Amino acid sequence: MAERRPTAVLISGRGSNLEALIRRSAAPESSARIELVLGDQAAPGLEHARAAGIPAGVVERRGFDQRADFERALDGRLRAAGIELICLAGFMRILSPTFVDAWRDRILNIHPSLLPAFPGLDTHRRALDAGVRLHGCTVHLVRAEVDAGPIIVQGAVPVLPDDTPEALATRVLEVEHQIYPFALELLASGRIRVEGEQAIADAPALPWNPLLNPSPAPDRTALG
Ligand code: GRF
């Protein structure tokens, strides 16, 4: 079997995506191996790493005056562990162009919207306020610009009539847990090629199957 790529996950909070990444990369056929988990604070999600026997630590952002020093410490930990790929999973720090360029095309992020719609925070409330009928999540390669970069995988869910931001977040999160391990597998197995600012995946596209929301009654055409 091919070498598995040593991967780190950076978190700030609960770590449900981390848990999904750990679970899927434990499969023998996985091309990635989670070998280090770091928090920028004592994040509850670090427990998922400890429970799986994966080295976990904290590089406290508050321990450094300058972001550059914090990032040097982070970079040092990653390189000392022989890390090749990084997954940001609810990591609430903006990384500098210097850090991002040093790891170019080797850092993934998951964002809870269908980018380029709704970059930034509070995406579920903003999607409801905008009245969109489809919402979702995106895994992309990280660039210096926040929530931007070549898109690897997206997953969509319908917005339902009585949705609250919390209900929508729960629906989206379930999809996050599917697409993040899949996107990491694509990257780790060398099936992502970046051309210009587009990521091209060597993976079958979805069969043509429109997702209509609301959907026409089963006995009607798409024109209702
Ligand atoms: C997720 O919604 C992710 O898309 C966003 O932050 C949240 C992290 O959740 N970047 P968790 O810590 O993985 O549970």
mmCIF file of C-alpha atoms and ligand atoms in Angstrom:
data_model
loop_
_atom_site.group_PDB
_atom_site.id
_atom_site.type_symbol
_atom_site.label_atom_id
_atom_site.label_comp_id
_atom_site.label_asym_id
_atom_site.label_seq_id
_atom_site.Cartn_x
_atom_site.Cartn_y
_atom_site.Cartn_z
ATOM 1 C CA MET A 1 0.000 0.000 0.000
ATOM 2 C CA ALA A 2 1.197 3.535 -0.754
ATOM 3 C CA GLU A 3 2.591 5.675 2.051
ATOM 4 C CA ARG A 4 -0.091 7.446 4.027
ATOM 5 C CA ARG A 5 0.404 11.193 4.138
ATOM 6 C CA PRO A 6 1.051 12.538 7.664
ATOM 7 C CA THR A 7 -1.722 15.040 8.333
ATOM 8 C CA ALA A 8 -2.389 17.542 11.109
ATOM 9 C CA VAL A 9 -5.730 19.003 12.128
ATOM 10 C CA LEU A 10 -5.950 22.472 13.673
ATOM 11 C CA ILE A 11 -8.993 23.274 15.804
ATOM 12 C CA SER A 12 -10.351 25.894 18.182
ATOM 13 C CA GLY A 13 -13.559 24.294 19.466
ATOM 14 C CA ARG A 14 -15.762 21.232 19.647
ATOM 15 C CA GLY A 15 -13.990 19.191 16.970
ATOM 16 C CA SER A 16 -16.815 17.242 15.330
ATOM 17 C CA ASN A 17 -15.091 17.517 11.944
ATOM 18 C CA LEU A 18 -11.861 16.401 13.582
ATOM 19 C CA GLU A 19 -13.707 13.346 14.876
ATOM 20 C CA ALA A 20 -14.998 12.551 11.382
ATOM 21 C CA LEU A 21 -11.495 12.958 9.925
ATOM 22 C CA ILE A 22 -9.999 10.686 12.578
ATOM 23 C CA ARG A 23 -12.673 8.044 12.056
ATOM 24 C CA ARG A 24 -12.298 7.923 8.292
ATOM 25 C CA SER A 25 -8.523 8.125 8.202
ATOM 26 C CA ALA A 26 -8.320 5.145 10.566
ATOM 27 C CA ALA A 27 -9.553 2.961 7.686
ATOM 28 C CA PRO A 28 -6.693 0.928 6.221
ATOM 29 C CA GLU A 29 -7.403 2.197 2.696
ATOM 30 C CA SER A 30 -7.109 5.860 3.736
ATOM 31 C CA SER A 31 -4.337 7.859 2.016
ATOM 32 C CA ALA A 32 -4.031 10.222 4.989
ATOM 33 C CA ARG A 33 -3.055 9.529 8.565
ATOM 34 C CA ILE A 34 -3.920 12.043 11.282
ATOM 35 C CA GLU A 35 -0.690 12.270 13.246
ATOM 36 C CA LEU A 36 -1.071 15.549 15.146
ATOM 37 C CA VAL A 37 -3.897 17.734 16.421
ATOM 38 C CA LEU A 38 -3.209 21.261 17.633
ATOM 39 C CA GLY A 39 -5.500 23.821 19.214
ATOM 40 C CA ASP A 40 -4.894 27.554 19.480
ATOM 41 C CA GLN A 41 -6.471 27.227 22.930
ATOM 42 C CA ALA A 42 -7.531 24.385 25.232
ATOM 43 C CA ALA A 43 -10.270 23.286 22.811
ATOM 44 C CA PRO A 44 -12.714 20.594 23.999
ATOM 45 C CA GLY A 45 -12.247 18.811 20.655
ATOM 46 C CA LEU A 46 -8.681 17.863 21.595
ATOM 47 C CA GLU A 47 -10.286 15.038 23.563
ATOM 48 C CA HIS A 48 -11.196 13.293 20.300
ATOM 49 C CA ALA A 49 -7.503 13.104 19.455
ATOM 50 C CA ARG A 50 -6.511 11.878 22.887
ATOM 51 C CA ALA A 51 -9.250 9.231 22.813
ATOM 52 C CA ALA A 52 -7.838 7.979 19.510
ATOM 53 C CA GLY A 53 -4.266 7.974 20.818
ATOM 54 C CA ILE A 54 -3.188 10.801 18.497
ATOM 55 C CA PRO A 55 -0.694 13.368 19.852
ATOM 56 C CA ALA A 56 -2.576 16.540 20.708
ATOM 57 C CA GLY A 57 -1.329 19.852 21.977
ATOM 58 C CA VAL A 58 -2.040 23.531 22.366
ATOM 59 C CA VAL A 59 -0.115 26.406 20.841
ATOM 60 C CA GLU A 60 -1.791 29.239 22.710
ATOM 61 C CA ARG A 61 -2.370 32.244 20.491
ATOM 62 C CA ARG A 62 -2.543 34.327 23.640
ATOM 63 C CA GLY A 63 0.972 33.256 24.503
ATOM 64 C CA PHE A 64 2.388 35.430 21.729
ATOM 65 C CA ASP A 65 2.146 39.181 21.114
ATOM 66 C CA GLN A 66 2.745 38.865 17.395
ATOM 67 C CA ARG A 67 0.891 36.575 15.009
ATOM 68 C CA ALA A 68 4.205 35.863 13.239
ATOM 69 C CA ASP A 69 5.652 34.365 16.427
ATOM 70 C CA PHE A 70 2.531 32.260 17.021
ATOM 71 C CA GLU A 71 2.728 30.966 13.454
ATOM 72 C CA ARG A 72 6.451 30.207 13.761
ATOM 73 C CA ALA A 73 5.676 28.089 16.819
ATOM 74 C CA LEU A 74 2.833 26.344 14.988
ATOM 75 C CA ASP A 75 5.004 25.742 11.938
ATOM 76 C CA GLY A 76 7.779 24.354 14.143
ATOM 77 C CA ARG A 77 5.413 21.823 15.747
ATOM 78 C CA LEU A 78 4.048 20.732 12.385
ATOM 79 C CA ARG A 79 7.479 20.276 10.800
ATOM 80 C CA ALA A 80 8.919 18.517 13.862
ATOM 81 C CA ALA A 81 6.110 15.963 13.517
ATOM 82 C CA GLY A 82 6.843 15.478 9.798
ATOM 83 C CA ILE A 83 3.432 16.787 8.781
ATOM 84 C CA GLU A 84 2.704 17.128 5.054
ATOM 85 C CA LEU A 85 -0.965 18.169 4.976
ATOM 86 C CA ILE A 86 -3.030 20.412 7.261
ATOM 87 C CA CYS A 87 -6.801 20.444 7.796
ATOM 88 C CA LEU A 88 -8.328 23.508 9.433
ATOM 89 C CA ALA A 89 -11.455 22.310 11.216
ATOM 90 C CA GLY A 90 -13.154 25.123 13.059
ATOM 91 C CA PHE A 91 -9.796 26.863 13.531
ATOM 92 C CA MET A 92 -10.722 30.439 14.392
ATOM 93 C CA ARG A 93 -7.452 32.149 13.452
ATOM 94 C CA ILE A 94 -6.668 33.926 10.234
ATOM 95 C CA LEU A 95 -3.368 32.640 8.898
ATOM 96 C CA SER A 96 -0.904 35.109 7.367
ATOM 97 C CA PRO A 97 0.140 35.031 3.704
ATOM 98 C CA THR A 98 3.604 33.891 4.879
ATOM 99 C CA PHE A 99 2.200 30.791 6.592
ATOM 100 C CA VAL A 100 -0.286 30.059 3.818
ATOM 101 C CA ASP A 101 2.380 30.352 1.110
ATOM 102 C CA ALA A 102 4.747 28.073 3.016
ATOM 103 C CA TRP A 103 2.046 25.388 2.954
ATOM 104 C CA ARG A 104 0.504 26.295 -0.403
ATOM 105 C CA ASP A 105 -1.917 23.683 -1.759
ATOM 106 C CA ARG A 106 -1.356 21.577 1.348
ATOM 107 C CA ILE A 107 -3.893 23.267 3.668
ATOM 108 C CA LEU A 108 -7.607 22.507 3.530
ATOM 109 C CA ASN A 109 -10.404 24.399 5.239
ATOM 110 C CA ILE A 110 -14.076 23.589 5.712
ATOM 111 C CA HIS A 111 -16.573 26.416 5.572
ATOM 112 C CA PRO A 112 -20.294 26.129 6.382
ATOM 113 C CA SER A 113 -21.722 27.651 3.185
ATOM 114 C CA LEU A 114 -21.649 27.118 -0.538
ATOM 115 C CA LEU A 115 -18.738 29.447 -1.259
ATOM 116 C CA PRO A 116 -18.356 32.015 -2.689
ATOM 117 C CA ALA A 117 -21.716 32.750 -1.012
ATOM 118 C CA PHE A 118 -21.513 33.742 2.649
ATOM 119 C CA PRO A 119 -17.837 33.838 3.527
ATOM 120 C CA GLY A 120 -17.176 34.831 7.145
ATOM 121 C CA LEU A 121 -19.208 34.114 10.262
ATOM 122 C CA ASP A 122 -22.868 33.406 11.056
ATOM 123 C CA THR A 123 -23.429 31.736 7.693
ATOM 124 C CA HIS A 124 -26.648 29.876 8.559
ATOM 125 C CA ARG A 125 -28.476 32.955 9.786
ATOM 126 C CA ARG A 126 -27.278 34.912 6.759
ATOM 127 C CA ALA A 127 -28.468 32.156 4.408
ATOM 128 C CA LEU A 128 -31.919 32.240 6.041
ATOM 129 C CA ASP A 129 -32.034 36.048 5.868
ATOM 130 C CA ALA A 130 -31.107 35.920 2.186
ATOM 131 C CA GLY A 131 -33.931 33.444 1.508
ATOM 132 C CA VAL A 132 -31.761 30.940 -0.369
ATOM 133 C CA ARG A 133 -33.391 27.571 -1.003
ATOM 134 C CA LEU A 134 -30.145 25.586 -1.059
ATOM 135 C CA HIS A 135 -27.295 25.937 1.392
ATOM 136 C CA GLY A 136 -24.365 23.738 2.318
ATOM 137 C CA CYS A 137 -20.653 23.490 2.928
ATOM 138 C CA THR A 138 -17.371 23.718 1.069
ATOM 139 C CA VAL A 139 -13.906 22.238 1.467
ATOM 140 C CA HIS A 140 -11.309 24.385 -0.265
ATOM 141 C CA LEU A 141 -7.572 24.923 -0.428
ATOM 142 C CA VAL A 142 -6.556 27.808 1.796
ATOM 143 C CA ARG A 143 -5.382 31.106 0.379
ATOM 144 C CA ALA A 144 -4.449 34.307 2.204
ATOM 145 C CA GLU A 145 -7.905 35.728 1.528
ATOM 146 C CA VAL A 146 -10.335 34.390 4.153
ATOM 147 C CA ASP A 147 -12.749 31.645 3.012
ATOM 148 C CA ALA A 148 -11.410 31.708 -0.528
ATOM 149 C CA GLY A 149 -9.301 29.306 -2.557
ATOM 150 C CA PRO A 150 -9.727 26.465 -5.037
ATOM 151 C CA ILE A 151 -12.829 24.455 -4.192
ATOM 152 C CA ILE A 152 -12.348 20.719 -3.697
ATOM 153 C CA VAL A 153 -15.805 19.438 -2.682
ATOM 154 C CA GLN A 154 -19.174 21.023 -1.903
ATOM 155 C CA GLY A 155 -22.275 19.483 -0.351
ATOM 156 C CA ALA A 156 -25.748 20.997 -0.575
ATOM 157 C CA VAL A 157 -28.837 20.699 1.616
ATOM 158 C CA PRO A 158 -32.314 22.166 1.214
ATOM 159 C CA VAL A 159 -33.428 25.082 3.377
ATOM 160 C CA LEU A 160 -36.765 24.061 4.899
ATOM 161 C CA PRO A 161 -39.702 26.387 5.631
ATOM 162 C CA ASP A 162 -39.415 26.486 9.420
ATOM 163 C CA ASP A 163 -35.637 26.354 9.631
ATOM 164 C CA THR A 164 -33.776 28.063 12.418
ATOM 165 C CA PRO A 165 -30.040 28.728 12.120
ATOM 166 C CA GLU A 166 -29.510 25.834 14.543
ATOM 167 C CA ALA A 167 -31.625 23.354 12.565
ATOM 168 C CA LEU A 168 -29.887 24.367 9.363
ATOM 169 C CA ALA A 169 -26.469 24.115 11.026
ATOM 170 C CA THR A 170 -27.244 20.545 12.141
ATOM 171 C CA ARG A 171 -28.281 19.553 8.610
ATOM 172 C CA VAL A 172 -25.156 21.132 7.104
ATOM 173 C CA LEU A 173 -22.849 19.635 9.736
ATOM 174 C CA GLU A 174 -23.911 16.120 8.810
ATOM 175 C CA VAL A 175 -22.755 16.837 5.257
ATOM 176 C CA GLU A 176 -19.535 18.467 6.503
ATOM 177 C CA HIS A 177 -18.650 15.175 8.155
ATOM 178 C CA GLN A 178 -19.006 13.423 4.795
ATOM 179 C CA ILE A 179 -17.233 15.870 2.521
ATOM 180 C CA TYR A 180 -14.220 16.694 4.697
ATOM 181 C CA PRO A 181 -12.813 13.143 4.875
ATOM 182 C CA PHE A 182 -13.565 12.726 1.155
ATOM 183 C CA ALA A 183 -11.754 15.974 0.241
ATOM 184 C CA LEU A 184 -8.757 14.983 2.371
ATOM 185 C CA GLU A 185 -8.665 11.601 0.647
ATOM 186 C CA LEU A 186 -8.669 13.281 -2.783
ATOM 187 C CA LEU A 187 -5.784 15.567 -1.792
ATOM 188 C CA ALA A 188 -3.760 12.909 0.038
ATOM 189 C CA SER A 189 -4.062 10.425 -2.811
ATOM 190 C CA GLY A 190 -2.782 12.980 -5.328
ATOM 191 C CA ARG A 191 -6.089 13.277 -7.144
ATOM 192 C CA ILE A 192 -6.250 17.098 -6.962
ATOM 193 C CA ARG A 193 -4.552 19.227 -9.600
ATOM 194 C CA VAL A 194 -4.553 23.000 -9.242
ATOM 195 C CA GLU A 195 -4.761 24.916 -12.507
ATOM 196 C CA GLY A 196 -4.873 28.662 -12.185
ATOM 197 C CA GLU A 197 -7.106 29.069 -9.189
ATOM 198 C CA GLN A 198 -9.258 26.027 -9.861
ATOM 199 C CA ALA A 199 -8.877 22.613 -8.311
ATOM 200 C CA ILE A 200 -9.519 19.752 -10.677
ATOM 201 C CA ALA A 201 -10.448 16.490 -8.993
ATOM 202 C CA ASP A 202 -9.796 13.126 -10.514
ATOM 203 C CA ALA A 203 -13.116 11.781 -9.237
ATOM 204 C CA PRO A 204 -16.417 11.020 -10.892
ATOM 205 C CA ALA A 205 -18.792 13.982 -11.012
ATOM 206 C CA LEU A 206 -22.303 13.627 -9.658
ATOM 207 C CA PRO A 207 -24.645 12.086 -12.207
ATOM 208 C CA TRP A 208 -26.770 14.916 -13.589
ATOM 209 C CA ASN A 209 -29.442 15.160 -10.987
ATOM 210 C CA PRO A 210 -30.855 18.573 -10.164
ATOM 211 C CA LEU A 211 -31.756 19.327 -6.577
ATOM 212 C CA LEU A 212 -34.931 21.426 -6.683
ATOM 213 C CA ASN A 213 -36.219 23.077 -3.543
ATOM 214 C CA PRO A 214 -39.165 23.398 -3.287
ATOM 215 C CA SER A 215 -39.687 20.440 -5.548
ATOM 216 C CA PRO A 216 -42.623 19.969 -7.886
ATOM 217 C CA ALA A 217 -45.225 17.370 -6.909
ATOM 218 C CA PRO A 218 -44.109 13.938 -8.183
ATOM 219 C CA ASP A 219 -46.714 13.887 -10.966
ATOM 220 C CA ARG A 220 -45.809 17.350 -12.276
ATOM 221 C CA THR A 221 -42.988 18.674 -14.403
ATOM 222 C CA ALA A 222 -40.291 21.004 -13.083
ATOM 223 C CA LEU A 223 -42.529 23.884 -14.219
ATOM 224 C CA GLY A 224 -44.956 22.911 -11.461
HETATM 225 C C1 GRF B 1 -17.938 23.864 11.293
HETATM 226 O O1 GRF B 1 -19.236 24.293 11.010
HETATM 227 C C2 GRF B 1 -16.988 24.299 10.219
HETATM 228 O O2 GRF B 1 -17.589 24.341 8.956
HETATM 229 C C3 GRF B 1 -16.601 25.685 10.652
HETATM 230 O O3 GRF B 1 -16.530 25.623 12.053
HETATM 231 C C4 GRF B 1 -17.371 24.580 12.525
HETATM 232 C C5 GRF B 1 -16.499 23.664 13.332
HETATM 233 O O4 GRF B 1 -17.248 22.648 13.957
HETATM 234 N N1 GRF B 1 -15.374 26.098 10.021
HETATM 235 P P1 GRF B 1 -16.507 21.441 14.657
HETATM 236 O O5 GRF B 1 -15.539 22.063 15.685
HETATM 237 O O6 GRF B 1 -15.767 20.682 13.606
HETATM 238 O O7 GRF B 1 -17.570 20.642 15.315
#
